[in-house]
CSV table of C-alpha atoms in Angstrom, one decimal:
chain,number,residue,atom,x,y,z
A,151,MET,CA,0.1,-0.1,0.0
A,152,HIS,CA,1.4,3.4,-1.0
A,153,SER,CA,1.9,5.8,2.0
A,154,LEU,CA,-0.7,8.3,2.6
A,155,PRO,CA,-0.3,12.0,1.3
A,156,LYS,CA,1.7,14.2,3.7
A,157,VAL,CA,-1.3,16.6,4.4
A,158,VAL,CA,-3.4,13.6,5.5
A,159,SER,CA,-0.9,12.1,7.7
A,160,ASP,CA,0.0,15.4,9.2
A,161,ARG,CA,-3.6,15.9,10.1
A,162,MET,CA,-4.1,12.6,11.5
A,163,LYS,CA,-1.1,13.1,13.8
A,164,ARG,CA,-2.4,16.6,15.0
A,165,MET,CA,-5.8,15.1,15.8
A,166,LEU,CA,-5.1,11.5,16.9
A,167,LEU,CA,-1.8,12.0,18.5
A,168,VAL,CA,-2.5,15.0,20.5
A,169,ASP,CA,-1.3,15.2,24.1
A,170,THR,CA,-4.3,14.4,26.1
A,171,ALA,CA,-2.9,16.2,29.2
A,172,SER,CA,-2.4,19.3,27.6
A,173,ALA,CA,-4.6,22.3,27.8
A,174,GLN,CA,-4.9,22.3,24.0
A,175,ALA,CA,-6.5,18.9,24.1
A,176,GLY,CA,-9.0,20.1,26.8
A,177,GLU,CA,-10.0,23.0,24.6
A,178,ALA,CA,-10.5,20.8,21.6
A,179,THR,CA,-13.1,18.6,23.4
A,180,GLU,CA,-15.2,21.8,24.2
A,181,ASP,CA,-15.9,22.3,20.5
A,182,SER,CA,-16.8,18.7,19.4
A,183,SER,CA,-17.7,19.9,15.9
A,184,VAL,CA,-14.1,21.0,15.1
A,185,GLU,CA,-12.9,17.5,16.1
A,186,PHE,CA,-15.6,15.7,14.2
A,187,ASN,CA,-15.0,17.7,11.1
A,188,GLN,CA,-11.4,16.7,11.3
A,189,LEU,CA,-12.3,13.1,11.6
A,190,LYS,CA,-14.7,13.4,8.6
A,191,PHE,CA,-11.9,14.9,6.5
A,192,VAL,CA,-9.4,12.2,7.6
A,193,CYS,CA,-12.0,9.4,6.8
A,194,LYS,CA,-12.8,11.0,3.4
A,195,GLU,CA,-9.2,11.4,2.3
A,196,LEU,CA,-8.3,7.8,3.6
A,197,TYR,CA,-11.4,6.4,1.6
A,198,SER,CA,-10.3,8.1,-1.6
A,199,GLU,CA,-6.6,7.4,-1.3
A,200,THR,CA,-6.9,3.7,-0.2
A,201,ALA,CA,-9.6,2.5,-2.6
A,202,GLY,CA,-12.2,2.1,0.0
A,203,LEU,CA,-10.5,1.4,3.2
A,204,GLU,CA,-12.9,2.1,6.0
A,205,ILE,CA,-12.0,3.4,9.5
A,206,ARG,CA,-14.5,2.8,12.2
A,207,TYR,CA,-14.5,3.0,16.1
A,208,ASN,CA,-14.3,-0.2,18.0
A,209,ASP,CA,-14.9,1.3,21.5
A,210,LEU,CA,-15.9,4.7,22.5
A,211,LEU,CA,-15.6,5.9,26.2
A,212,ILE,CA,-17.8,8.9,27.1
A,213,GLN,CA,-17.0,10.2,30.6
A,214,GLN,CA,-18.4,12.8,32.9
A,215,THR,CA,-15.5,14.0,35.0
A,216,PHE,CA,-14.6,17.0,37.1
A,217,GLU,CA,-13.1,18.6,34.1
A,218,ASN,CA,-16.1,17.8,31.8
A,219,LYS,CA,-19.1,17.9,33.8
A,220,LEU,CA,-21.5,17.6,30.9
A,221,PRO,CA,-23.7,14.5,31.7
A,222,VAL,CA,-22.8,11.3,29.7
A,223,ALA,CA,-26.3,11.1,28.3
A,224,GLU,CA,-26.0,14.7,26.8
A,225,GLN,CA,-22.4,14.1,25.5
A,226,HIS,CA,-23.9,10.8,23.8
A,227,GLN,CA,-26.6,12.9,22.3
A,228,LEU,CA,-24.2,15.5,20.9
A,229,LEU,CA,-22.2,12.6,19.2
A,230,VAL,CA,-25.4,11.4,17.6
A,231,ASN,CA,-26.5,14.9,16.5
A,232,HIS,CA,-23.1,15.3,14.8
A,233,ILE,CA,-22.9,12.0,13.2
A,234,GLY,CA,-26.5,12.0,11.9
A,235,GLU,CA,-28.7,8.8,11.5
A,236,SER,CA,-27.5,8.3,7.8
A,237,ARG,CA,-23.9,7.6,9.1
A,238,PHE,CA,-24.6,5.4,12.2
A,239,SER,CA,-23.1,2.5,10.1
A,240,TRP,CA,-19.8,4.0,11.0
A,241,LEU,CA,-20.6,3.0,14.7
A,242,SER,CA,-21.7,-0.6,13.6
A,243,GLY,CA,-20.2,-3.1,16.0
A,244,THR,CA,-19.1,-0.4,18.5
A,245,THR,CA,-19.4,-0.5,22.2
A,246,ILE,CA,-20.1,2.9,23.7
A,247,THR,CA,-19.3,3.1,27.4
A,248,LEU,CA,-20.9,5.8,29.4
A,249,GLU,CA,-19.2,6.5,32.7
A,250,ASN,CA,-20.3,9.1,35.1
A,251,THR,CA,-17.4,9.2,37.6
A,252,LEU,CA,-19.0,12.0,39.5
A,253,THR,CA,-21.6,9.7,41.0
A,254,LEU,CA,-19.1,7.6,42.8
A,255,LYS,CA,-20.0,7.7,46.5
A,256,VAL,CA,-18.5,6.0,49.5
A,257,MET,CA,-21.2,3.8,51.1
A,258,SER,CA,-21.7,4.1,54.9
A,259,GLU,CA,-22.0,1.2,57.2
A,260,ASP,CA,-25.6,2.4,58.2
A,261,LYS,CA,-27.5,-0.9,58.4
A,262,ARG,CA,-30.8,1.0,57.5
A,263,THR,CA,-29.6,1.6,54.0
A,264,SER,CA,-29.8,-1.6,52.0
A,265,THR,CA,-29.8,-0.3,48.3
A,266,ARG,CA,-28.0,2.2,46.4
A,267,PRO,CA,-29.7,4.8,43.9
A,268,PHE,CA,-30.2,3.9,40.4
A,269,PRO,CA,-27.1,4.5,38.0
A,270,CYS,CA,-28.9,7.2,36.1
A,271,THR,CA,-32.1,9.2,35.8
A,272,VAL,CA,-35.2,7.6,34.2
A,273,ALA,CA,-34.9,10.2,31.4
A,274,THR,CA,-31.3,9.1,30.6
A,275,ALA,CA,-32.4,5.4,30.6
A,276,VAL,CA,-35.2,6.2,28.2
A,277,GLN,CA,-33.0,8.3,25.8
A,278,VAL,CA,-30.3,5.6,25.8
A,279,ALA,CA,-32.7,2.7,25.3
A,280,GLU,CA,-34.4,4.5,22.5
A,281,PHE,CA,-31.0,4.9,20.7
A,282,CYS,CA,-30.2,1.3,21.3
A,283,ARG,CA,-33.6,0.0,19.9
A,284,ALA,CA,-33.0,2.2,16.8
A,285,ASN,CA,-29.4,1.0,16.3
A,286,PRO,CA,-29.3,-2.8,17.4
A,287,THR,CA,-25.7,-3.1,16.1
A,288,ILE,CA,-24.4,-0.7,18.6
A,289,GLN,CA,-23.8,-1.7,22.2
A,290,ILE,CA,-24.3,0.9,24.9
A,291,ARG,CA,-22.6,0.0,28.3
A,292,LEU,CA,-23.4,2.2,31.3
A,293,ILE,CA,-20.9,2.0,34.0
A,294,SER,CA,-22.4,2.5,37.5
A,295,PRO,CA,-19.7,3.5,39.8
A,296,GLY,CA,-21.9,3.0,42.8
A,297,PHE,CA,-22.6,-0.7,41.6
A,298,ASN,CA,-19.4,-1.7,43.4
A,299,VAL,CA,-17.9,-3.8,46.3
A,300,CYS,CA,-15.1,-3.1,48.5
A,301,PRO,CA,-14.3,-6.3,50.4
A,302,SER,CA,-12.6,-4.2,53.2
A,303,ALA,CA,-16.1,-2.8,53.9
A,304,GLY,CA,-17.5,-6.2,54.8
A,305,GLU,CA,-20.7,-8.1,54.1
A,306,PHE,CA,-22.9,-5.1,54.1
A,307,CYS,CA,-21.4,-3.7,51.0
A,308,LEU,CA,-21.6,-7.0,49.2
A,309,ARG,CA,-25.2,-7.3,50.3
A,310,CYS,CA,-26.0,-3.9,48.8
A,311,PHE,CA,-24.2,-5.0,45.6
A,312,MET,CA,-26.3,-8.1,45.4
A,313,VAL,CA,-29.6,-6.2,46.0
A,314,GLU,CA,-28.6,-3.7,43.2
A,315,GLY,CA,-27.8,-6.6,40.8
A,316,VAL,CA,-31.2,-8.2,41.6
A,317,ARG,CA,-32.9,-4.9,40.9
A,318,ASN,CA,-31.1,-4.3,37.6
A,319,GLU,CA,-31.8,-7.9,36.4
A,320,LEU,CA,-35.5,-7.4,37.1
A,321,LEU,CA,-35.7,-3.9,35.6
A,322,LEU,CA,-33.7,-4.4,32.5
A,323,ARG,CA,-34.0,-8.2,31.8
A,324,ASP,CA,-37.2,-9.2,33.6
A,325,ARG,CA,-35.1,-12.0,35.4
A,326,HIS,CA,-36.3,-12.8,39.0
A,327,LEU,CA,-33.1,-13.8,41.0
A,328,GLY,CA,-34.1,-12.2,44.6
A,329,THR,CA,-35.6,-15.3,46.1
A,330,ASP,CA,-32.4,-17.4,45.7
A,331,ILE,CA,-31.3,-16.7,49.2
A,332,PRO,CA,-32.8,-14.8,52.2
A,333,HIS,CA,-29.7,-12.2,52.2
A,334,VAL,CA,-31.3,-10.4,49.3
A,335,TYR,CA,-34.5,-8.4,50.3
A,336,TYR,CA,-36.6,-8.9,47.2
A,337,HIS,CA,-39.9,-7.8,48.4
A,338,SER,CA,-39.1,-4.1,48.1
A,339,THR,CA,-37.4,-4.3,44.7
A,340,MET,CA,-40.6,-4.0,42.5
A,341,SER,CA,-41.7,-0.8,44.6
A,342,GLU,CA,-38.3,0.9,44.2
A,343,ILE,CA,-38.4,0.1,40.4
A,344,GLN,CA,-42.0,1.6,40.1
A,345,THR,CA,-41.0,4.7,42.2
A,346,TRP,CA,-38.0,5.3,40.0
A,347,LEU,CA,-39.9,4.8,36.8
A,348,GLY,CA,-42.9,7.1,37.6
A,349,GLU,CA,-45.1,7.3,34.7
A,350,VAL,CA,-42.6,5.8,32.3
A,351,ALA,CA,-43.4,2.2,31.1
A,352,VAL,CA,-40.7,-0.4,32.0
A,353,LYS,CA,-40.4,-1.4,28.4
A,354,ASP,CA,-39.2,2.1,27.6
A,355,VAL,CA,-35.9,1.6,29.5
A,356,ARG,CA,-35.2,-1.9,28.1
A,357,ALA,CA,-33.1,-2.8,25.0
A,358,PRO,CA,-31.0,-6.0,24.5
A,359,ASN,CA,-28.0,-3.9,23.6
A,360,PHE,CA,-28.3,-1.6,26.7
A,361,ARG,CA,-26.4,-2.9,29.6
A,362,VAL,CA,-25.4,-1.7,33.1
A,363,SER,CA,-22.0,-2.8,34.4
A,364,PRO,CA,-20.3,-2.5,37.9
A,365,GLY,CA,-17.5,-0.1,38.3
A,366,ASN,CA,-14.0,-1.0,39.2
A,367,ILE,CA,-14.4,-4.7,40.1
A,368,ILE,CA,-12.2,-7.4,38.9
A,369,TRP,CA,-13.4,-11.2,39.2
A,370,ASN,CA,-10.5,-13.4,40.6
A,371,ASP,CA,-10.0,-16.1,43.0
A,372,ASP,CA,-9.9,-13.7,46.1
A,373,PHE,CA,-13.2,-12.0,45.0
A,374,GLN,CA,-14.8,-15.3,44.5
A,375,ASP,CA,-13.7,-16.5,47.9
A,376,PHE,CA,-15.2,-13.3,49.4
A,377,VAL,CA,-18.6,-13.9,47.7
A,378,GLU,CA,-18.6,-17.7,48.7
A,379,SER,CA,-17.7,-17.0,52.3
A,380,PHE,CA,-20.6,-14.4,52.6
A,381,VAL,CA,-23.4,-16.6,51.0
A,382,HIS,CA,-22.3,-19.6,53.1
A,383,THR,CA,-23.1,-17.7,56.3
A,384,ASP,CA,-26.9,-18.4,55.7
A,385,PRO,CA,-27.6,-21.9,57.2
A,386,GLU,CA,-30.2,-22.3,54.4
A,387,CYS,CA,-27.7,-21.6,51.6
A,388,THR,CA,-26.8,-24.8,49.9
A,389,GLY,CA,-23.7,-25.3,47.8
A,390,VAL,CA,-25.9,-25.0,44.5
A,391,MET,CA,-27.0,-21.5,45.6
A,392,ALA,CA,-23.5,-20.5,46.5
A,393,ALA,CA,-22.3,-21.5,43.1
A,394,ARG,CA,-25.5,-19.9,41.4
A,395,TRP,CA,-24.6,-16.4,43.1
A,396,CYS,CA,-21.0,-16.8,42.1
A,397,GLU,CA,-22.3,-17.2,38.4
A,398,HIS,CA,-24.6,-14.2,38.7
A,399,ILE,CA,-21.9,-11.9,40.0
A,400,GLU,CA,-19.1,-13.1,37.8
A,401,ARG,CA,-21.5,-12.5,34.8
A,402,TRP,CA,-22.4,-9.1,36.2
A,403,ILE,CA,-18.6,-8.1,36.4
A,404,ARG,CA,-17.6,-9.6,33.1
A,405,GLU,CA,-20.6,-8.8,30.7
A,406,GLY,CA,-22.9,-6.4,32.6
A,407,ILE,CA,-26.7,-6.7,33.0
């Protein structure tokens, strides 16, 4: 393959190899239209110069941070508006990860609190689910930083994690897991979901390619031992139940819900 024209390669270097820690990079993200126009130019030049070679994203990460406080759903909508529906094929097969790092909160040991807040507003969930249903080849992965476990916080933290997993399974997948072991308080889950939904129908926040994932957890032998030791504390919990919960939690961590 012949080398790309210098004007194209230079523009690619300026856009794709920019120092992300520099002030210039921060300013560039404020005007996404500039960056997007550069991307369109690069793709157009590459397409014409390489007889149809296509460039597409494999994974996109959209974050809300202390530097960029625009909510992830609004950032996602800006991307959608810039691309336009006719060019969503560029994102075919892409996983878009939405991570709101500002929602990360330290859980207290207050035993009166058994569940965490939902990972996003119902309006955000509806907006993302609508996009997913309209674009089934694009995966949306919503990272919920509060959907987390700190083993040093003890069993209470794991119990909260399991309750939230049960709730998300019921909300997003209509899977009923909460009666497996008494540690998970299932009876209040439906009322919590209805309160969060308000007037919104549950089908409006569901899409097969819209998933919620835990934040900052790695499934390994130590974490599995921690889960097994917790579920075995219930005298009614059989080995089958413990294995089932390990399967649930490993799937949540690796694949999302």
